[in-house]
mmCIF file of C-alpha atoms in Angstrom:
data_model
loop_
_atom_site.group_PDB
_atom_site.id
_atom_site.type_symbol
_atom_site.label_atom_id
_atom_site.label_comp_id
_atom_site.label_asym_id
_atom_site.label_seq_id
_atom_site.Cartn_x
_atom_site.Cartn_y
_atom_site.Cartn_z
ATOM 1 C CA MET A 1 0.045 -0.019 0.119
ATOM 2 C CA ASN A 2 1.250 3.338 -0.894
ATOM 3 C CA PRO A 3 1.854 5.354 2.136
ATOM 4 C CA GLU A 4 0.189 8.232 0.907
ATOM 5 C CA ALA A 5 -2.800 6.412 0.480
ATOM 6 C CA ARG A 6 -3.311 6.543 4.170
ATOM 7 C CA ASP A 7 -6.214 8.935 4.744
ATOM 8 C CA LEU A 8 -5.048 11.748 7.044
ATOM 9 C CA GLU A 9 -8.639 12.816 7.381
ATOM 10 C CA PHE A 10 -7.872 16.417 8.099
ATOM 11 C CA ARG A 11 -9.901 19.263 6.915
ATOM 12 C CA LYS A 12 -9.945 22.910 7.589
ATOM 13 C CA GLY A 13 -11.293 23.773 11.007
ATOM 14 C CA ASP A 14 -10.656 20.287 12.648
ATOM 15 C CA VAL A 15 -8.953 20.232 15.817
ATOM 16 C CA GLU A 16 -7.079 16.972 14.757
ATOM 17 C CA ARG A 17 -3.989 17.295 12.737
ATOM 18 C CA PRO A 18 -1.473 14.601 11.096
ATOM 19 C CA HIS A 19 0.810 13.773 14.242
ATOM 20 C CA PHE A 20 4.294 13.913 12.729
ATOM 21 C CA GLU A 21 6.799 13.151 15.356
ATOM 22 C CA ALA A 22 10.613 14.219 15.464
ATOM 23 C CA VAL A 23 12.481 10.912 14.896
ATOM 24 C CA THR A 24 16.262 12.146 14.424
ATOM 25 C CA THR A 25 17.668 15.642 14.978
ATOM 26 C CA LEU A 26 20.944 16.603 13.764
ATOM 27 C CA SER A 27 22.382 19.852 15.523
ATOM 28 C CA ASP A 28 25.238 21.962 13.943
ATOM 29 C CA SER A 29 27.022 25.074 15.165
ATOM 30 C CA GLN A 30 25.150 27.209 12.675
ATOM 31 C CA ALA A 31 22.171 27.292 10.521
ATOM 32 C CA ILE A 32 21.426 24.470 8.243
ATOM 33 C CA ARG A 33 20.486 25.388 4.886
ATOM 34 C CA SER A 34 20.388 22.086 2.671
ATOM 35 C CA VAL A 35 19.477 18.499 2.696
ATOM 36 C CA ASP A 36 18.657 16.044 0.112
ATOM 37 C CA PHE A 37 17.595 12.241 0.144
ATOM 38 C CA HIS A 38 19.807 9.653 -1.713
ATOM 39 C CA PRO A 39 17.552 8.128 -4.427
ATOM 40 C CA ASN A 40 17.349 4.759 -2.491
ATOM 41 C CA GLY A 41 16.126 6.582 0.512
ATOM 42 C CA LYS A 42 18.690 4.799 2.884
ATOM 43 C CA LEU A 43 20.824 8.034 3.214
ATOM 44 C CA TYR A 44 20.442 11.790 3.151
ATOM 45 C CA ALA A 45 23.206 14.423 2.749
ATOM 46 C CA VAL A 46 23.242 17.659 4.797
ATOM 47 C CA GLY A 47 25.059 21.029 4.328
ATOM 48 C CA SER A 48 25.254 23.881 6.967
ATOM 49 C CA ASN A 49 26.374 27.392 7.312
ATOM 50 C CA SER A 50 29.502 25.987 9.260
ATOM 51 C CA LYS A 51 30.915 24.583 6.035
ATOM 52 C CA THR A 52 30.272 21.258 7.245
ATOM 53 C CA PHE A 53 29.095 18.425 4.898
ATOM 54 C CA ARG A 54 27.357 15.055 6.367
ATOM 55 C CA ILE A 55 26.048 12.047 4.863
ATOM 56 C CA CYS A 56 23.677 10.328 7.378
ATOM 57 C CA GLN A 57 21.721 6.997 7.519
ATOM 58 C CA TYR A 58 17.883 6.905 7.453
ATOM 59 C CA PRO A 59 16.580 5.231 10.390
ATOM 60 C CA GLN A 60 14.364 2.215 10.355
ATOM 61 C CA LEU A 61 11.124 3.532 11.122
ATOM 62 C CA ASN A 62 9.468 0.433 12.054
ATOM 63 C CA LYS A 63 11.161 0.731 15.433
ATOM 64 C CA LEU A 64 9.179 3.845 16.188
ATOM 65 C CA ARG A 65 6.110 3.375 18.334
ATOM 66 C CA ASN A 66 3.601 6.049 19.128
ATOM 67 C CA GLY A 67 4.067 7.381 22.438
ATOM 68 C CA GLN A 68 7.212 5.408 23.403
ATOM 69 C CA GLN A 69 9.800 7.948 21.742
ATOM 70 C CA THR A 70 9.701 11.335 23.656
ATOM 71 C CA THR A 71 12.541 13.051 22.031
ATOM 72 C CA ALA A 72 14.396 12.731 18.736
ATOM 73 C CA TYR A 73 17.750 11.203 18.783
ATOM 74 C CA PRO A 74 20.892 12.092 16.756
ATOM 75 C CA PRO A 75 21.268 10.260 13.389
ATOM 76 C CA SER A 76 24.133 7.928 12.550
ATOM 77 C CA VAL A 77 26.429 9.958 10.545
ATOM 78 C CA LEU A 78 28.392 8.005 7.917
ATOM 79 C CA CYS A 79 30.682 10.926 6.554
ATOM 80 C CA LYS A 80 31.767 14.255 7.886
ATOM 81 C CA ARG A 81 33.608 16.769 6.059
ATOM 82 C CA THR A 82 34.535 20.158 8.039
ATOM 83 C CA LYS A 83 35.503 22.899 6.076
ATOM 84 C CA HIS A 84 34.158 21.246 2.818
ATOM 85 C CA HIS A 85 33.703 24.723 1.204
ATOM 86 C CA ARG A 86 34.868 28.006 2.099
ATOM 87 C CA GLY A 87 31.739 29.455 2.841
ATOM 88 C CA SER A 88 28.147 28.485 3.734
ATOM 89 C CA ILE A 89 26.689 25.528 2.167
ATOM 90 C CA TYR A 90 23.617 26.622 0.478
ATOM 91 C CA CYS A 91 22.442 23.563 -1.715
ATOM 92 C CA THR A 92 23.007 19.859 -1.878
ATOM 93 C CA CYS A 93 21.821 17.566 -4.590
ATOM 94 C CA TRP A 94 22.266 13.730 -5.433
ATOM 95 C CA SER A 95 22.050 12.438 -8.837
ATOM 96 C CA ARG A 96 19.096 10.282 -10.049
ATOM 97 C CA ASP A 97 21.173 7.276 -9.788
ATOM 98 C CA GLY A 98 22.748 8.193 -6.388
ATOM 99 C CA GLU A 99 26.455 8.113 -7.998
ATOM 100 C CA LEU A 100 27.115 11.760 -7.710
ATOM 101 C CA ILE A 101 26.592 14.179 -4.912
ATOM 102 C CA ALA A 102 27.038 18.107 -5.364
ATOM 103 C CA THR A 103 27.139 21.108 -3.135
ATOM 104 C CA GLY A 104 26.965 24.781 -3.931
ATOM 105 C CA SER A 105 28.232 27.573 -1.673
ATOM 106 C CA ASN A 106 28.475 31.399 -1.155
ATOM 107 C CA ASP A 107 32.255 30.987 -1.798
ATOM 108 C CA LYS A 108 30.977 30.879 -5.493
ATOM 109 C CA THR A 109 31.972 27.199 -6.113
ATOM 110 C CA ILE A 110 30.223 23.936 -6.788
ATOM 111 C CA LYS A 111 31.882 20.584 -5.589
ATOM 112 C CA TYR A 112 30.709 17.338 -6.853
ATOM 113 C CA MET A 113 31.684 13.913 -5.695
ATOM 114 C CA ARG A 114 31.316 10.022 -6.766
ATOM 115 C CA PHE A 115 29.422 8.073 -4.471
ATOM 116 C CA ASN A 116 29.740 4.178 -4.185
ATOM 117 C CA ASN A 117 25.951 3.069 -3.637
ATOM 118 C CA GLU A 118 27.121 -0.407 -2.467
ATOM 119 C CA THR A 119 29.876 0.608 0.249
ATOM 120 C CA ASN A 120 27.951 3.985 0.959
ATOM 121 C CA GLN A 121 31.442 5.718 0.618
ATOM 122 C CA LEU A 122 32.602 8.824 -1.341
ATOM 123 C CA VAL A 123 35.096 7.753 -3.802
ATOM 124 C CA GLY A 124 37.983 9.497 -5.736
ATOM 125 C CA HIS A 125 38.708 13.169 -5.754
ATOM 126 C CA GLU A 126 36.400 16.011 -5.668
ATOM 127 C CA MET A 127 35.480 18.156 -8.679
ATOM 128 C CA GLU A 128 35.360 21.920 -8.228
ATOM 129 C CA LEU A 129 33.465 24.247 -10.464
ATOM 130 C CA ASN A 130 34.109 27.901 -10.551
ATOM 131 C CA MET A 131 31.955 29.491 -13.307
ATOM 132 C CA HIS A 132 29.636 31.283 -11.004
ATOM 133 C CA ASP A 133 30.457 34.850 -9.910
ATOM 134 C CA GLY A 134 28.050 34.736 -6.862
ATOM 135 C CA THR A 135 26.296 32.726 -4.316
ATOM 136 C CA VAL A 136 25.285 29.134 -5.813
ATOM 137 C CA ARG A 137 21.607 29.264 -4.490
ATOM 138 C CA ASP A 138 20.238 26.064 -6.107
ATOM 139 C CA MET A 139 21.137 22.999 -8.226
ATOM 140 C CA CYS A 140 19.398 20.199 -9.931
ATOM 141 C CA PHE A 141 20.527 17.182 -11.989
ATOM 142 C CA LEU A 142 19.262 16.077 -15.399
ATOM 143 C CA ASP A 143 20.092 12.545 -15.841
ATOM 144 C CA ASP A 144 20.198 10.645 -19.061
ATOM 145 C CA SER A 145 19.946 6.787 -17.952
ATOM 146 C CA SER A 146 20.188 5.711 -21.628
ATOM 147 C CA THR A 147 23.650 7.470 -22.085
ATOM 148 C CA LYS A 148 24.743 7.454 -18.468
ATOM 149 C CA SER A 149 25.363 11.202 -18.975
ATOM 150 C CA ARG A 150 24.767 13.402 -15.641
ATOM 151 C CA LEU A 151 24.108 17.079 -16.306
ATOM 152 C CA LEU A 152 24.087 19.568 -13.461
ATOM 153 C CA ALA A 153 22.094 22.833 -13.793
ATOM 154 C CA SER A 154 22.997 25.555 -11.176
ATOM 155 C CA GLY A 155 22.106 29.204 -10.474
ATOM 156 C CA GLY A 156 22.270 31.742 -8.074
ATOM 157 C CA ALA A 157 23.606 35.623 -7.512
ATOM 158 C CA GLY A 158 26.067 37.215 -9.561
ATOM 159 C CA ASP A 159 25.174 37.193 -13.200
ATOM 160 C CA CYS A 160 22.016 35.676 -12.850
ATOM 161 C CA LYS A 161 22.947 33.025 -15.605
ATOM 162 C CA ILE A 162 22.210 29.233 -15.131
ATOM 163 C CA TYR A 163 24.934 27.121 -16.073
ATOM 164 C CA ILE A 164 24.627 23.510 -17.336
ATOM 165 C CA THR A 165 27.713 21.261 -16.622
ATOM 166 C CA ASP A 166 28.674 17.919 -17.997
ATOM 167 C CA CYS A 167 29.726 16.163 -14.799
ATOM 168 C CA GLY A 168 31.632 13.437 -16.724
ATOM 169 C CA THR A 169 34.157 15.904 -18.082
ATOM 170 C CA GLY A 170 33.798 18.744 -15.179
ATOM 171 C CA THR A 171 32.922 21.205 -18.267
ATOM 172 C CA PRO A 172 30.329 23.852 -18.141
ATOM 173 C CA PHE A 173 29.116 23.777 -21.743
ATOM 174 C CA GLN A 174 25.729 25.663 -21.748
ATOM 175 C CA ALA A 175 24.726 28.965 -20.126
ATOM 176 C CA PHE A 176 21.143 30.277 -20.292
ATOM 177 C CA SER A 177 20.091 33.856 -19.858
ATOM 178 C CA GLY A 178 16.694 35.447 -19.078
ATOM 179 C CA HIS A 179 16.627 36.211 -15.483
ATOM 180 C CA ASN A 180 17.538 39.693 -14.376
ATOM 181 C CA GLY A 181 17.611 39.009 -10.517
ATOM 182 C CA HIS A 182 19.073 36.232 -8.444
ATOM 183 C CA ILE A 183 17.866 32.697 -9.034
ATOM 184 C CA LEU A 184 16.472 31.296 -5.778
ATOM 185 C CA SER A 185 15.105 27.651 -6.864
ATOM 186 C CA LEU A 186 15.676 25.333 -9.619
ATOM 187 C CA TYR A 187 13.870 22.183 -10.155
ATOM 188 C CA SER A 188 13.954 19.279 -12.820
ATOM 189 C CA TRP A 189 11.576 16.428 -13.610
ATOM 190 C CA ASN A 190 12.818 14.861 -16.643
ATOM 191 C CA ASN A 191 16.029 14.589 -18.802
ATOM 192 C CA SER A 192 15.941 17.930 -20.578
ATOM 193 C CA MET A 193 13.284 20.265 -18.842
ATOM 194 C CA PHE A 194 13.579 22.206 -15.739
ATOM 195 C CA VAL A 195 12.171 25.244 -14.062
ATOM 196 C CA SER A 196 13.720 28.477 -12.283
ATOM 197 C CA GLY A 197 12.438 30.855 -9.768
ATOM 198 C CA SER A 198 14.143 34.209 -9.313
ATOM 199 C CA GLN A 199 14.507 37.349 -7.296
ATOM 200 C CA ASP A 200 13.327 39.439 -10.577
ATOM 201 C CA GLN A 201 9.518 37.732 -9.606
ATOM 202 C CA THR A 202 9.315 35.750 -12.732
ATOM 203 C CA ILE A 203 9.386 31.922 -13.094
ATOM 204 C CA ARG A 204 11.067 30.447 -16.284
ATOM 205 C CA PHE A 205 10.808 27.010 -17.933
ATOM 206 C CA TRP A 206 14.000 25.747 -19.879
ATOM 207 C CA ASP A 207 14.740 22.994 -22.183
ATOM 208 C CA LEU A 208 18.071 21.774 -22.726
ATOM 209 C CA ARG A 209 17.440 21.409 -26.615
ATOM 210 C CA VAL A 210 16.622 25.140 -26.924
ATOM 211 C CA ASN A 211 18.892 28.146 -25.910
ATOM 212 C CA VAL A 212 16.077 30.270 -24.461
ATOM 213 C CA SER A 213 13.365 29.889 -21.987
ATOM 214 C CA VAL A 214 10.289 28.161 -23.405
ATOM 215 C CA ASN A 215 7.924 29.863 -21.122
ATOM 216 C CA THR A 216 7.680 32.543 -18.625
ATOM 217 C CA LEU A 217 5.412 33.382 -15.967
ATOM 218 C CA ASP A 218 5.270 36.904 -14.441
ATOM 219 C CA HIS A 219 2.841 39.036 -12.732
ATOM 220 C CA VAL A 220 1.473 40.640 -15.861
ATOM 221 C CA SER A 221 1.360 37.517 -18.129
ATOM 222 C CA LYS A 222 -1.786 35.772 -16.979
ATOM 223 C CA GLU A 223 -4.933 37.253 -15.253
ATOM 224 C CA GLY A 224 -4.560 35.730 -11.533
ATOM 225 C CA GLY A 225 -1.057 34.799 -12.015
ATOM 226 C CA LEU A 226 1.894 35.960 -10.215
ATOM 227 C CA GLU A 227 2.232 39.257 -8.364
ATOM 228 C CA ASN A 228 5.103 41.383 -7.365
ATOM 229 C CA SER A 229 6.883 39.066 -5.360
ATOM 230 C CA ALA A 230 10.131 37.215 -5.326
ATOM 231 C CA VAL A 231 9.803 33.724 -6.397
ATOM 232 C CA THR A 232 11.700 31.774 -3.601
ATOM 233 C CA ALA A 233 10.760 28.482 -4.324
ATOM 234 C CA VAL A 234 9.398 26.005 -7.211
ATOM 235 C CA CYS A 235 8.534 22.362 -7.729
ATOM 236 C CA VAL A 236 6.795 20.346 -10.321
ATOM 237 C CA ASP A 237 4.699 17.199 -9.750
ATOM 238 C CA PRO A 238 6.130 13.898 -11.119
ATOM 239 C CA THR A 239 3.556 13.948 -14.238
ATOM 240 C CA GLY A 240 5.005 17.461 -15.260
ATOM 241 C CA ARG A 241 1.330 18.965 -15.451
ATOM 242 C CA LEU A 242 1.210 20.788 -12.033
ATOM 243 C CA LEU A 243 3.609 23.674 -10.819
ATOM 244 C CA VAL A 244 3.633 25.031 -7.567
ATOM 245 C CA SER A 245 5.946 28.245 -6.671
ATOM 246 C CA GLY A 246 6.380 29.572 -3.225
ATOM 247 C CA HIS A 247 6.973 33.537 -2.671
ATOM 248 C CA ALA A 248 8.430 36.005 -0.540
ATOM 249 C CA ASP A 249 4.978 37.595 0.228
ATOM 250 C CA SER A 250 3.938 34.099 2.023
ATOM 251 C CA SER A 251 1.766 33.181 -0.697
ATOM 252 C CA CYS A 252 1.894 29.796 -3.202
ATOM 253 C CA VAL A 253 0.876 29.591 -6.549
ATOM 254 C CA LEU A 254 -0.573 26.373 -8.310
ATOM 255 C CA TYR A 255 -0.130 26.613 -12.092
ATOM 256 C CA ASP A 256 -1.543 24.176 -14.634
ATOM 257 C CA ILE A 257 1.557 23.801 -17.086
ATOM 258 C CA ARG A 258 -0.070 22.096 -19.991
ATOM 259 C CA GLY A 259 -2.968 24.462 -19.841
ATOM 260 C CA ASN A 260 -0.534 27.558 -19.364
ATOM 261 C CA ARG A 261 -2.908 28.953 -16.956
ATOM 262 C CA PRO A 262 -2.692 29.574 -13.123
ATOM 263 C CA ILE A 263 -5.227 27.537 -11.097
ATOM 264 C CA GLN A 264 -5.054 29.489 -7.674
ATOM 265 C CA ARG A 265 -2.988 31.677 -5.155
ATOM 266 C CA PHE A 266 -3.321 30.955 -1.417
ATOM 267 C CA TYR A 267 -1.590 31.772 1.561
ATOM 268 C CA PRO A 268 -0.479 28.964 3.972
ATOM 269 C CA HIS A 269 1.979 30.874 5.928
ATOM 270 C CA THR A 270 2.578 34.385 7.483
ATOM 271 C CA ALA A 271 5.935 34.798 6.208
ATOM 272 C CA GLU A 272 8.381 34.208 3.262
ATOM 273 C CA ILE A 273 8.023 30.735 1.916
ATOM 274 C CA ARG A 274 11.470 29.115 1.429
ATOM 275 C CA CYS A 275 10.887 25.692 -0.221
ATOM 276 C CA VAL A 276 7.973 23.681 -1.696
ATOM 277 C CA ARG A 277 7.844 20.022 -2.491
ATOM 278 C CA PHE A 278 5.093 17.693 -3.764
ATOM 279 C CA SER A 279 4.975 14.290 -2.187
ATOM 280 C CA PRO A 280 6.141 11.352 -4.342
ATOM 281 C CA SER A 281 2.570 10.782 -5.688
ATOM 282 C CA ALA A 282 1.327 14.269 -5.464
ATOM 283 C CA TYR A 283 -1.297 13.866 -2.986
ATOM 284 C CA TYR A 284 -0.088 16.394 -0.770
ATOM 285 C CA MET A 285 2.445 19.320 -0.662
ATOM 286 C CA LEU A 286 4.829 20.374 1.829
ATOM 287 C CA THR A 287 5.708 24.170 2.403
ATOM 288 C CA CYS A 288 8.160 25.610 4.760
ATOM 289 C CA SER A 289 8.720 29.329 5.944
ATOM 290 C CA TYR A 290 10.391 31.821 7.813
ATOM 291 C CA ASP A 291 7.196 31.739 10.152
ATOM 292 C CA ASN A 292 9.369 28.520 11.524
ATOM 293 C CA SER A 293 6.463 26.118 10.350
ATOM 294 C CA ILE A 294 6.162 23.476 7.847
ATOM 295 C CA LYS A 295 2.517 22.929 6.346
ATOM 296 C CA LEU A 296 1.053 19.997 4.668
ATOM 297 C CA THR A 297 -1.519 20.977 1.892
ATOM 298 C CA ASP A 298 -4.195 18.471 0.810
ATOM 299 C CA LEU A 299 -4.056 18.133 -3.092
ATOM 300 C CA GLN A 300 -6.859 15.531 -3.603
ATOM 301 C CA GLY A 301 -9.893 16.945 -5.203
ATOM 302 C CA ASP A 302 -10.564 20.142 -7.229
ATOM 303 C CA LEU A 303 -7.421 22.277 -6.963
ATOM 304 C CA ALA A 304 -9.618 25.415 -7.748
ATOM 305 C CA ASN A 305 -11.371 24.754 -4.568
ATOM 306 C CA GLU A 306 -10.251 26.062 -1.143
ATOM 307 C CA LEU A 307 -7.161 24.059 -0.227
ATOM 308 C CA SER A 308 -6.639 22.575 3.500
ATOM 309 C CA SER A 309 -3.206 23.459 5.052
ATOM 310 C CA VAL A 310 -2.222 22.391 8.438
ATOM 311 C CA VAL A 311 0.995 22.642 10.433
ATOM 312 C CA VAL A 312 2.880 19.340 10.703
ATOM 313 C CA ALA A 313 6.153 20.556 12.284
ATOM 314 C CA GLU A 314 7.710 23.487 13.701
ATOM 315 C CA HIS A 315 11.308 24.778 14.422
ATOM 316 C CA LYS A 316 12.520 27.380 17.039
ATOM 317 C CA ASP A 317 13.644 29.364 14.164
ATOM 318 C CA LYS A 318 13.380 30.138 10.398
ATOM 319 C CA ALA A 319 12.490 26.855 8.504
ATOM 320 C CA ILE A 320 14.730 26.892 5.227
ATOM 321 C CA THR A 321 14.424 23.599 3.421
ATOM 322 C CA ILE A 322 12.261 20.466 3.243
ATOM 323 C CA ARG A 323 12.463 17.020 1.269
ATOM 324 C CA TRP A 324 10.224 14.201 1.207
ATOM 325 C CA HIS A 325 11.373 10.807 1.607
ATOM 326 C CA PRO A 326 11.487 8.847 -1.935
ATOM 327 C CA THR A 327 9.025 6.193 -0.650
ATOM 328 C CA ASP A 328 8.032 6.728 3.004
ATOM 329 C CA PHE A 329 5.645 9.119 4.180
ATOM 330 C CA SER A 330 8.165 10.994 6.086
ATOM 331 C CA PHE A 331 10.350 14.379 5.406
ATOM 332 C CA ILE A 332 13.449 16.362 6.492
ATOM 333 C CA SER A 333 13.358 19.818 7.502
ATOM 334 C CA THR A 334 16.402 22.100 8.166
ATOM 335 C CA SER A 335 16.205 25.436 10.028
ATOM 336 C CA ALA A 336 18.064 28.533 11.258
ATOM 337 C CA ASP A 337 17.747 26.838 14.794
ATOM 338 C CA LYS A 338 20.817 24.937 13.683
ATOM 339 C CA THR A 339 19.193 21.623 13.276
ATOM 340 C CA ALA A 340 18.003 19.106 10.403
ATOM 341 C CA THR A 341 15.070 17.013 11.750
ATOM 342 C CA LEU A 342 13.447 14.057 10.363
ATOM 343 C CA TRP A 343 9.540 13.754 10.907
ATOM 344 C CA SER A 344 7.599 10.838 10.316
ATOM 345 C CA LEU A 345 3.937 9.470 11.079
ATOM 346 C CA PRO A 346 3.886 6.911 13.805
ATOM 347 C CA PRO A 347 2.801 3.331 12.842
ATOM 348 C CA SER A 348 -0.897 3.045 12.722
#
């Protein structure tokens, strides 16, 4: 049974809410900005402002029993690299086959390393990319399993370009121009398409086979679409049909990609939204915000109707990043409170 098929039975106005419990909490000396699950779900990578990079083991959730665990415990750290970058680690990303792990930093560099999925060890020498002239804010892999090529899209501050790097050769071979503000979020959902969100208040769709953006969403392009607010987060559902964007004004916009139309704008938070993610089957959506909270939104039913969003986790300071587990109904959140916490529903 798909874990998402469990009926959470939450509706607007209900007192009850899904009771996610903190399972593990990784603590650092500074804010933790980035996290990503390995595609097999057995590991996750964490990068922090302290320049420290870690790979942690995902716990066995079947050992969690409702009411028996009162506090989260530290995760098992399989790999730890201090001073991995010369600056804070802003983003972390696994390739889709799990054989590469990349990090981006405000030291303006990207580093990526090979990872052995059998031994769970980093292997060989790290590669460093220096084409950015500002903070690297986000990255996403575009993998072609048929050719075994691994391409990395990256963007951030500075010249506002999105660079495409062939990780096989370590060579940036393409640069996309179009944004005129810092690139804050990138997301890919197939081998050739990805989307970007920017401080310039626009969302752009890109195709590796075309040298310009294939579609642009902004506050004047569509009635009821984007407004004058920086696009801080973007995500596309697994079918490639639905886009959600998070904004500095605390709003989210759902957008029908194939119909090229906005569905609705809603406000699940009271402060800037920093990350948005669909669950693996897109029944639900997570959002995290500078209001310290993580909210779950039910996407089952007519998306044009009022959506139900409930707080499912909270930090003691700004929530920065969230990632769903690839198969379990669990997620990790990171925060300015210097923690990365894994949350899960207890077994029913």
